[in-house]
mmCIF file of C-alpha atoms in Angstrom:
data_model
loop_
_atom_site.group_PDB
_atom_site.id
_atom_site.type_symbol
_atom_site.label_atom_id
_atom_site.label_comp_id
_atom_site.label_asym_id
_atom_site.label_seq_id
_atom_site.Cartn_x
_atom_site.Cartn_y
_atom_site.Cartn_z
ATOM 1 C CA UNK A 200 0.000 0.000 0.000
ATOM 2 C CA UNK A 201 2.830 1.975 -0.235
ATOM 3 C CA UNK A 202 2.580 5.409 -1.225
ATOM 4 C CA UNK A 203 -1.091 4.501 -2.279
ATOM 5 C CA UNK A 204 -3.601 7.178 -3.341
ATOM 6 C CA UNK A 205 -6.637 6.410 -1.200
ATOM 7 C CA UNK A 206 -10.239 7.993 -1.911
ATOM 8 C CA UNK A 207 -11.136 9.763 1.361
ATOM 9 C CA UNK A 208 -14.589 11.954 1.624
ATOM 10 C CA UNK A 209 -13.840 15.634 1.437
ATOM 11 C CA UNK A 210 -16.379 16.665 4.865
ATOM 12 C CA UNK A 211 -15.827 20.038 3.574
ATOM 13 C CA UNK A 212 -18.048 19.241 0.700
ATOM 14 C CA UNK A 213 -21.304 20.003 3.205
ATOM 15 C CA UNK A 214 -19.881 23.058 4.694
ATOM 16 C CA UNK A 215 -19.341 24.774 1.614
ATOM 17 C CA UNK A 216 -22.762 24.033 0.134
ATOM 18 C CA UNK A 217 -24.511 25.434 3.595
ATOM 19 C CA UNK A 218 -22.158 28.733 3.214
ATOM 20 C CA UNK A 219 -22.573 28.531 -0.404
ATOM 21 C CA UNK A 220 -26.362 29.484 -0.213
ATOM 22 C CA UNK A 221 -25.705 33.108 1.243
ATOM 23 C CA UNK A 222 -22.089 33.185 -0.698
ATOM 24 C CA UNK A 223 -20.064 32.882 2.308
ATOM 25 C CA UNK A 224 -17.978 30.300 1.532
ATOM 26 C CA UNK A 225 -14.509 31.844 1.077
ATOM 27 C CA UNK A 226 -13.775 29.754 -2.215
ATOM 28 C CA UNK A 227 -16.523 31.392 -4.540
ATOM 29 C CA UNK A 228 -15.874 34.725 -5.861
ATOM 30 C CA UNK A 229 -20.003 35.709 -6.230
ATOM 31 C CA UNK A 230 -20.674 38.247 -3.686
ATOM 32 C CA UNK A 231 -24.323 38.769 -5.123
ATOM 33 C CA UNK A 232 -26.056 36.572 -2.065
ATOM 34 C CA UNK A 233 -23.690 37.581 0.238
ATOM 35 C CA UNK A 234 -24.538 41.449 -0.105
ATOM 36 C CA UNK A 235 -28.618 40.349 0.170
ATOM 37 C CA UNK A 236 -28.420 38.292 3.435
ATOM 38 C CA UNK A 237 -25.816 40.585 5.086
ATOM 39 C CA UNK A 238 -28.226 43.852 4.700
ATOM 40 C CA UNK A 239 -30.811 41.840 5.314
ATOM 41 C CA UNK A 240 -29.478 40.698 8.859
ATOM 42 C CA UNK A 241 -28.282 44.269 9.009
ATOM 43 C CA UNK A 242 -31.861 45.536 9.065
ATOM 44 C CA UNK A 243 -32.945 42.467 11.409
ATOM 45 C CA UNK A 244 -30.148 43.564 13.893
ATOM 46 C CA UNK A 245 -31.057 46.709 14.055
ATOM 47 C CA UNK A 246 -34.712 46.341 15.046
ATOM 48 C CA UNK A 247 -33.808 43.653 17.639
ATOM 49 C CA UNK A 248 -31.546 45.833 19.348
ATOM 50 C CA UNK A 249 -34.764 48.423 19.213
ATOM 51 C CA UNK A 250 -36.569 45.386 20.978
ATOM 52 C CA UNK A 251 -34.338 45.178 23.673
ATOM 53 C CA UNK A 252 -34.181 48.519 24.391
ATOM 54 C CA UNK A 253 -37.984 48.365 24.364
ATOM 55 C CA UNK A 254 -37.856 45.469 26.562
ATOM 56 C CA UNK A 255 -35.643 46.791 29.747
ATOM 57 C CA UNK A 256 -37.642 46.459 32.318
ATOM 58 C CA UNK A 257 -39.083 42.821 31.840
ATOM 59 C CA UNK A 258 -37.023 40.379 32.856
ATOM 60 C CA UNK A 259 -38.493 37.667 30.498
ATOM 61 C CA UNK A 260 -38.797 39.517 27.025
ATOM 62 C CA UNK A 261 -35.053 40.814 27.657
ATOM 63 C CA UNK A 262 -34.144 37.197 27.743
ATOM 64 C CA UNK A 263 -35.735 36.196 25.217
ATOM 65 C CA UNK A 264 -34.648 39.054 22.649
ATOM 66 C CA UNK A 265 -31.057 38.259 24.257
ATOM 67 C CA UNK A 266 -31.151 34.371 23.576
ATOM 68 C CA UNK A 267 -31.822 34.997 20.010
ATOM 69 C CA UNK A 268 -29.585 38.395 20.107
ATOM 70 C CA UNK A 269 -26.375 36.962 20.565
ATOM 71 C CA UNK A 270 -26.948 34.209 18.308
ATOM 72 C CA UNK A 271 -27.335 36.760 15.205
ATOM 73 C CA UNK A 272 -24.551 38.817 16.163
ATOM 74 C CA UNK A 273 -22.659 35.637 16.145
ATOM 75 C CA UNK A 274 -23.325 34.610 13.142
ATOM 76 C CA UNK A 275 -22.936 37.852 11.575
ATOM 77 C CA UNK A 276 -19.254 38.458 12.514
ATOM 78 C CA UNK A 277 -18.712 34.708 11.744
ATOM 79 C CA UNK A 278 -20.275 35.511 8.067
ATOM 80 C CA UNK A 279 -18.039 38.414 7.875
ATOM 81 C CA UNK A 280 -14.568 36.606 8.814
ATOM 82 C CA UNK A 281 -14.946 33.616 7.106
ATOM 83 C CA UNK A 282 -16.253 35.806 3.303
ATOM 84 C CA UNK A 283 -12.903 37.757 3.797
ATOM 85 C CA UNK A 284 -10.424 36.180 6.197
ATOM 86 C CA UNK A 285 -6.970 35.142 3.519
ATOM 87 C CA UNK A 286 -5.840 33.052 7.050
ATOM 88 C CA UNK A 287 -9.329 31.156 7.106
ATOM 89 C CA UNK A 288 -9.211 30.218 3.291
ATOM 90 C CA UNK A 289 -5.627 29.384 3.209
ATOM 91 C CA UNK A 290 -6.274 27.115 5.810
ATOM 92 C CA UNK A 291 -9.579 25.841 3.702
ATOM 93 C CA UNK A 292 -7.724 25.525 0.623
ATOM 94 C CA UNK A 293 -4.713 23.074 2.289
ATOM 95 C CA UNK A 294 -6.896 20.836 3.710
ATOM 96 C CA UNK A 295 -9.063 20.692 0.784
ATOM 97 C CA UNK A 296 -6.161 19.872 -1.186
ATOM 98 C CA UNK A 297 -4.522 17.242 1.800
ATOM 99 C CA UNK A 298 -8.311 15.278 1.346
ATOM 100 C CA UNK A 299 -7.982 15.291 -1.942
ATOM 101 C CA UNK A 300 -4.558 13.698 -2.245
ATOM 102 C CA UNK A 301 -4.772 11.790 0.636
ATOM 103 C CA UNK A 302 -1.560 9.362 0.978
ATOM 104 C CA UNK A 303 -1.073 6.704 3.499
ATOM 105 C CA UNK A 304 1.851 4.662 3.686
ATOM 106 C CA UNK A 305 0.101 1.382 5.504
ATOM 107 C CA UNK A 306 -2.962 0.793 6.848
ATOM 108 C CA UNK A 307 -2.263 1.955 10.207
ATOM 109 C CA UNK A 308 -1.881 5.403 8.891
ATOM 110 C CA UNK A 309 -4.858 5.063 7.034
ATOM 111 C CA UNK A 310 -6.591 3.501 10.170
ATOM 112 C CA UNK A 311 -5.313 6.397 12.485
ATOM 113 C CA UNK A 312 -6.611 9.520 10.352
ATOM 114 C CA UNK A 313 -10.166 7.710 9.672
ATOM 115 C CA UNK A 314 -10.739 7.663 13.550
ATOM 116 C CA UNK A 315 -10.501 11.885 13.071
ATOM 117 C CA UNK A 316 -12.327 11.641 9.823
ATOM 118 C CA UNK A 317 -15.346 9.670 10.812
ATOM 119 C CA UNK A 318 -15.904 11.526 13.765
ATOM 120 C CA UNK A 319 -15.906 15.026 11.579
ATOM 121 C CA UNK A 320 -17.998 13.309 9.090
ATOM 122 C CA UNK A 321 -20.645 12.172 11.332
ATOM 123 C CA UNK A 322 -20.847 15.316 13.467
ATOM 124 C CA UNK A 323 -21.133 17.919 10.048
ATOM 125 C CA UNK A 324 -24.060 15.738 8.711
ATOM 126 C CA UNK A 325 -26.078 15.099 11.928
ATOM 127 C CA UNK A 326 -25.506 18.327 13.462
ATOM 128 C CA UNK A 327 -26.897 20.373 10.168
ATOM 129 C CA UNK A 328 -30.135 17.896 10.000
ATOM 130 C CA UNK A 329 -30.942 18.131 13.605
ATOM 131 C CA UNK A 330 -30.188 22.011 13.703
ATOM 132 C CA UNK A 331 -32.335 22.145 10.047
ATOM 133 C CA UNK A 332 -35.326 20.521 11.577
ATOM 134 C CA UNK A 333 -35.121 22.466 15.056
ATOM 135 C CA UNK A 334 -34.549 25.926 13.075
ATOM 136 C CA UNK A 335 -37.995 24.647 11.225
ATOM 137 C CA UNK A 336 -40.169 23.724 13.585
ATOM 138 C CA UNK A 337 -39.128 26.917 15.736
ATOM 139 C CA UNK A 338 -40.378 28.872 13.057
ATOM 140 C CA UNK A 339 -43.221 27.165 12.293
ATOM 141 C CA UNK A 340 -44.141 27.359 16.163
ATOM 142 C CA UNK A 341 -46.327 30.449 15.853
ATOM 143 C CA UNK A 342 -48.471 29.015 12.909
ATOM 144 C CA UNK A 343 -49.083 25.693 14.580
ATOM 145 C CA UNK A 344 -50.413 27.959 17.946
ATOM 146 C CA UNK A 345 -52.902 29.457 15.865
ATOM 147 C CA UNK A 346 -53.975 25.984 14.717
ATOM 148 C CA UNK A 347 -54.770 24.997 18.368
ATOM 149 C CA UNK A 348 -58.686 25.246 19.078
ATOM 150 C CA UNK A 349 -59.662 28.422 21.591
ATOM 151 C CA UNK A 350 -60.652 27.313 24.409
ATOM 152 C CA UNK A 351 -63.333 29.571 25.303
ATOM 153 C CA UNK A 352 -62.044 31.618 28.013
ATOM 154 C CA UNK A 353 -61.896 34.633 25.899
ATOM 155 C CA UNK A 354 -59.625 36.421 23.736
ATOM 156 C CA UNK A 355 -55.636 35.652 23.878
ATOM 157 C CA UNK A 356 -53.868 38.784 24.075
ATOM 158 C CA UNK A 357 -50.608 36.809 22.283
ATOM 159 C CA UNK A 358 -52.492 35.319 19.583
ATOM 160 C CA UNK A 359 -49.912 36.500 17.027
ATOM 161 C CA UNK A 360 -46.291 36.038 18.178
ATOM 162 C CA UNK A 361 -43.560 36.066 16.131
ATOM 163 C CA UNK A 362 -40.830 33.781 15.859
ATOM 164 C CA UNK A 363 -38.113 36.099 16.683
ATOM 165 C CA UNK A 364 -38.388 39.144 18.827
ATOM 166 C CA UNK A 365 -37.960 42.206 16.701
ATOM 167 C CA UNK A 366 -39.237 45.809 17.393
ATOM 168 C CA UNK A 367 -42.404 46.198 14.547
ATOM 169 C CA UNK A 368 -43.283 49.820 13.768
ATOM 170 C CA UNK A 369 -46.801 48.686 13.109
ATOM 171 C CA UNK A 370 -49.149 46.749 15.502
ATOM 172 C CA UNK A 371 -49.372 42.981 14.126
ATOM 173 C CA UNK A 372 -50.876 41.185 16.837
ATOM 174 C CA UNK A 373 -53.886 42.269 16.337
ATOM 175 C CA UNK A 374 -53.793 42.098 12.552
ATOM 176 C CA UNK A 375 -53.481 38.694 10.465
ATOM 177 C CA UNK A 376 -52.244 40.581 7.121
ATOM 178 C CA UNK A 377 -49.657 42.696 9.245
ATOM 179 C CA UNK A 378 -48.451 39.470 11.356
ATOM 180 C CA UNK A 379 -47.981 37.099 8.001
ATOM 181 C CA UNK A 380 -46.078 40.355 6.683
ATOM 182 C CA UNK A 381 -43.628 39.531 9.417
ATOM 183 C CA UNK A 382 -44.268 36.105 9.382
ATOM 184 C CA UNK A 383 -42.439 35.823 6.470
ATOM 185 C CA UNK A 384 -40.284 38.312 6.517
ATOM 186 C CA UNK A 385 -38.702 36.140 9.410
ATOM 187 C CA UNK A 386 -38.002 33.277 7.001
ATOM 188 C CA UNK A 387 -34.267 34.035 6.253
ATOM 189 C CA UNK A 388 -33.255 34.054 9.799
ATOM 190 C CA UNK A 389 -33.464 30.273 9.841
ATOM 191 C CA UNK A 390 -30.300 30.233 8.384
ATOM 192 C CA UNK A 391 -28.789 31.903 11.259
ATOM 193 C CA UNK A 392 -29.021 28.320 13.212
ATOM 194 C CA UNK A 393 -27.689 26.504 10.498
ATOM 195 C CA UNK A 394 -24.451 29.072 9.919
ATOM 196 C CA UNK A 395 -23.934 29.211 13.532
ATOM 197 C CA UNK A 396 -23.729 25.256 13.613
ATOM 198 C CA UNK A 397 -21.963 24.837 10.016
ATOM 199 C CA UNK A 398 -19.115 27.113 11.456
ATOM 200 C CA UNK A 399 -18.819 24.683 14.433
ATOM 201 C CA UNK A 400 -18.982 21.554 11.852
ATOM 202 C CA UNK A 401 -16.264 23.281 9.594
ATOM 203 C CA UNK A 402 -13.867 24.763 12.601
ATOM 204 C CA UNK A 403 -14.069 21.129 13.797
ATOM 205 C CA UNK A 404 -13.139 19.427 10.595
ATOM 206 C CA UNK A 405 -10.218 21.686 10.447
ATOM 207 C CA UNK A 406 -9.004 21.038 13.996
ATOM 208 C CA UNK A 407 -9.461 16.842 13.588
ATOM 209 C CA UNK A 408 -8.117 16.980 9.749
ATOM 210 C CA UNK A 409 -5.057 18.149 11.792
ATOM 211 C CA UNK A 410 -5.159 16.119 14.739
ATOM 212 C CA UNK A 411 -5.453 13.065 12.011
ATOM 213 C CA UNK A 412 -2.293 14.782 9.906
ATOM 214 C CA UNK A 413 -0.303 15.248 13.416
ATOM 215 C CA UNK A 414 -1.385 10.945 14.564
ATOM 216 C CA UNK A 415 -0.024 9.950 11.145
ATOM 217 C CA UNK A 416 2.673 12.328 11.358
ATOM 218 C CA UNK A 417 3.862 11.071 15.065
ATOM 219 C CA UNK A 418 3.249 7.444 13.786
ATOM 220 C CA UNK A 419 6.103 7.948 10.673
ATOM 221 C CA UNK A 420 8.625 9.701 13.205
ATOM 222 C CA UNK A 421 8.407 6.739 15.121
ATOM 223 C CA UNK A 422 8.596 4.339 12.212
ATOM 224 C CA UNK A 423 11.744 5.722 10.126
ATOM 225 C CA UNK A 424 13.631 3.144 8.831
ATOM 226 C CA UNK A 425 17.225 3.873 10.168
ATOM 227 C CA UNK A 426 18.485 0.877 8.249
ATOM 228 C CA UNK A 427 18.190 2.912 5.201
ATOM 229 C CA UNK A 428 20.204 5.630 4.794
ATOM 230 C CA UNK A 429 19.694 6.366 0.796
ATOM 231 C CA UNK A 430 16.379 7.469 1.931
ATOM 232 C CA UNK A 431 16.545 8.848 5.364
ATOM 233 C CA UNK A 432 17.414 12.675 4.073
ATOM 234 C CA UNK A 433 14.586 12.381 1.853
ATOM 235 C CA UNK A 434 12.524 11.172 4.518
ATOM 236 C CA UNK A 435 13.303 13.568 7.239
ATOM 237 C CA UNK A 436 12.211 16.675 4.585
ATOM 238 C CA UNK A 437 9.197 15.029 4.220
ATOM 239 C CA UNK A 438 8.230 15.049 7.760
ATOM 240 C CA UNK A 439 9.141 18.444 8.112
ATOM 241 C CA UNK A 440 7.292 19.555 5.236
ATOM 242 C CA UNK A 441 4.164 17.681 6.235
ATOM 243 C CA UNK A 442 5.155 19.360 9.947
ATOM 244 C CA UNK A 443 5.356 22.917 8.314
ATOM 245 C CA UNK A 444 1.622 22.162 6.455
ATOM 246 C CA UNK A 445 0.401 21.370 9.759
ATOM 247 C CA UNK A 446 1.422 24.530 11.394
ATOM 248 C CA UNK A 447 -0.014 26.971 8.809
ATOM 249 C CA UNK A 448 -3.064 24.957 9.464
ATOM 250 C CA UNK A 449 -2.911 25.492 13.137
ATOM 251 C CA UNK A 450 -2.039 29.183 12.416
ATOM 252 C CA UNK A 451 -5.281 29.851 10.331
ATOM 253 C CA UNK A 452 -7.612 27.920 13.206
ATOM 254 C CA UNK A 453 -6.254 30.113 15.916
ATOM 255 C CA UNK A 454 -7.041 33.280 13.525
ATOM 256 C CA UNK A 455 -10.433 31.874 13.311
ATOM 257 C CA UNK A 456 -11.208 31.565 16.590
ATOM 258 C CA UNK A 457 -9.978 35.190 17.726
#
């Protein structure tokens, strides 16, 4: 199996085609989606900071504009690095390219960066259903309250609530048309889950690509065959090559994070 090219999944694949609907992903030049959704959580943020303002005073609807608050800011900073960030998609583009020419010298190396792999895999495709279905049925939450049968007691003051706390400049909950205005113009900001938790699923795949890179790495350093010494210079640059790659990566992830 020596010096074998082996097939491996690129995990990135899913990231890129969650980021790719609002053109974040750092690898596409088309800033057309990007320049939508960012004034359009622009305009969001703005009237939910309104809400909060509005909202000092009671404990519970500061909480609840806060919970959702922080979330959006979040995302929108995390939109922002990772659309212009040269660190971020340096560090995208190497371990694109190490996944796609994946080389493993025996099958222990192959064996000790699939116990990374599988992990990442798993984790990016679970955690974007679960958060997809969550994100949906959270916004479908108001909707299925006014299915509910009224029970008779009189009229609900919160008939009409809105997914997401926002400060409205016209009075909705007392107004169908007004409310499904909203109602709908609330739709985009379930992507805001699914960014937040795609930028967790990609930082991750970064960190255990690397942590796979640095077991198969360790497991070669240990392994060098010192009978040979045609090939030991040749295989000592190697390792600190690979070593270098590694570090770059590392560099990128910590730019990320701060």
């Amino acid at each position: 199996m020596s010096q074998e090219v082996t097939k491996v999944k690129d995990v990135l694949v899913l990231n890129e085609r969650v980021f790719s609907i609002c053109d974040a992903w750092p690898l596409k030049k088309n800033y057309t989606n990007f320049v939508a959704y960012m004034c359009y959580l622009t305009v969001h943020m703005v009237i939910m900071y309104m809400d909060l303002f509005d909202a000092f005073g009671n404990l519970e609807a500061v909480v609840d504009n806060v919970m959702d608050n922080t979330i959006a800011t979040a995302v929108y900073f995390i939109l922002f690095l990772l659309r212009f960030d040269k660190m971020i998609e340096r560090a995208i583009v190497i371990v694109k390219q190490e996944i796609a020419e994946a080389r493993f010298e025996d099958v222990e190396e192959m064996r000790l960066y699939f116990v990374y792999h599988k992990i990442s895999d798993k984790f990016g495709r679970y955690a974007v259903a679960v958060t997809t279905t969550i994100a949906v049925l959270w916004y479908l939450t108001p909707m299925l309250q006014l299915l509910k049968p009224n029970s008779g007691e009189g009229n609900e003051t919160n008939a009409y609530a809105l997914p997401f706390r926002v400060h409205a400049f016209f009075d909705y909950q007392d107004d169908f048309r007004a409310f499904m205005f909203m109602f709908l113009y609330q739709f985009p900001l379930m992507f805001i889950a699914l960014c937040h938790i795609n930028a967790v699923s990609l930082l991750l795949s970064l960190v255990l690509h690397v942590c796979g890179k640095f077991s198969i790495l360790s497991y070669r350093i240990k392994n060098i065959p010192i009978k040979s010494h045609v090939n030991l210079d040749n295989k000592i640059k190697e390792l600190v090559i690979a070593h270098i790659k590694l570090i770059l990566v590392i560099i990128s992830r910590t730019a990320e994070t701060n």
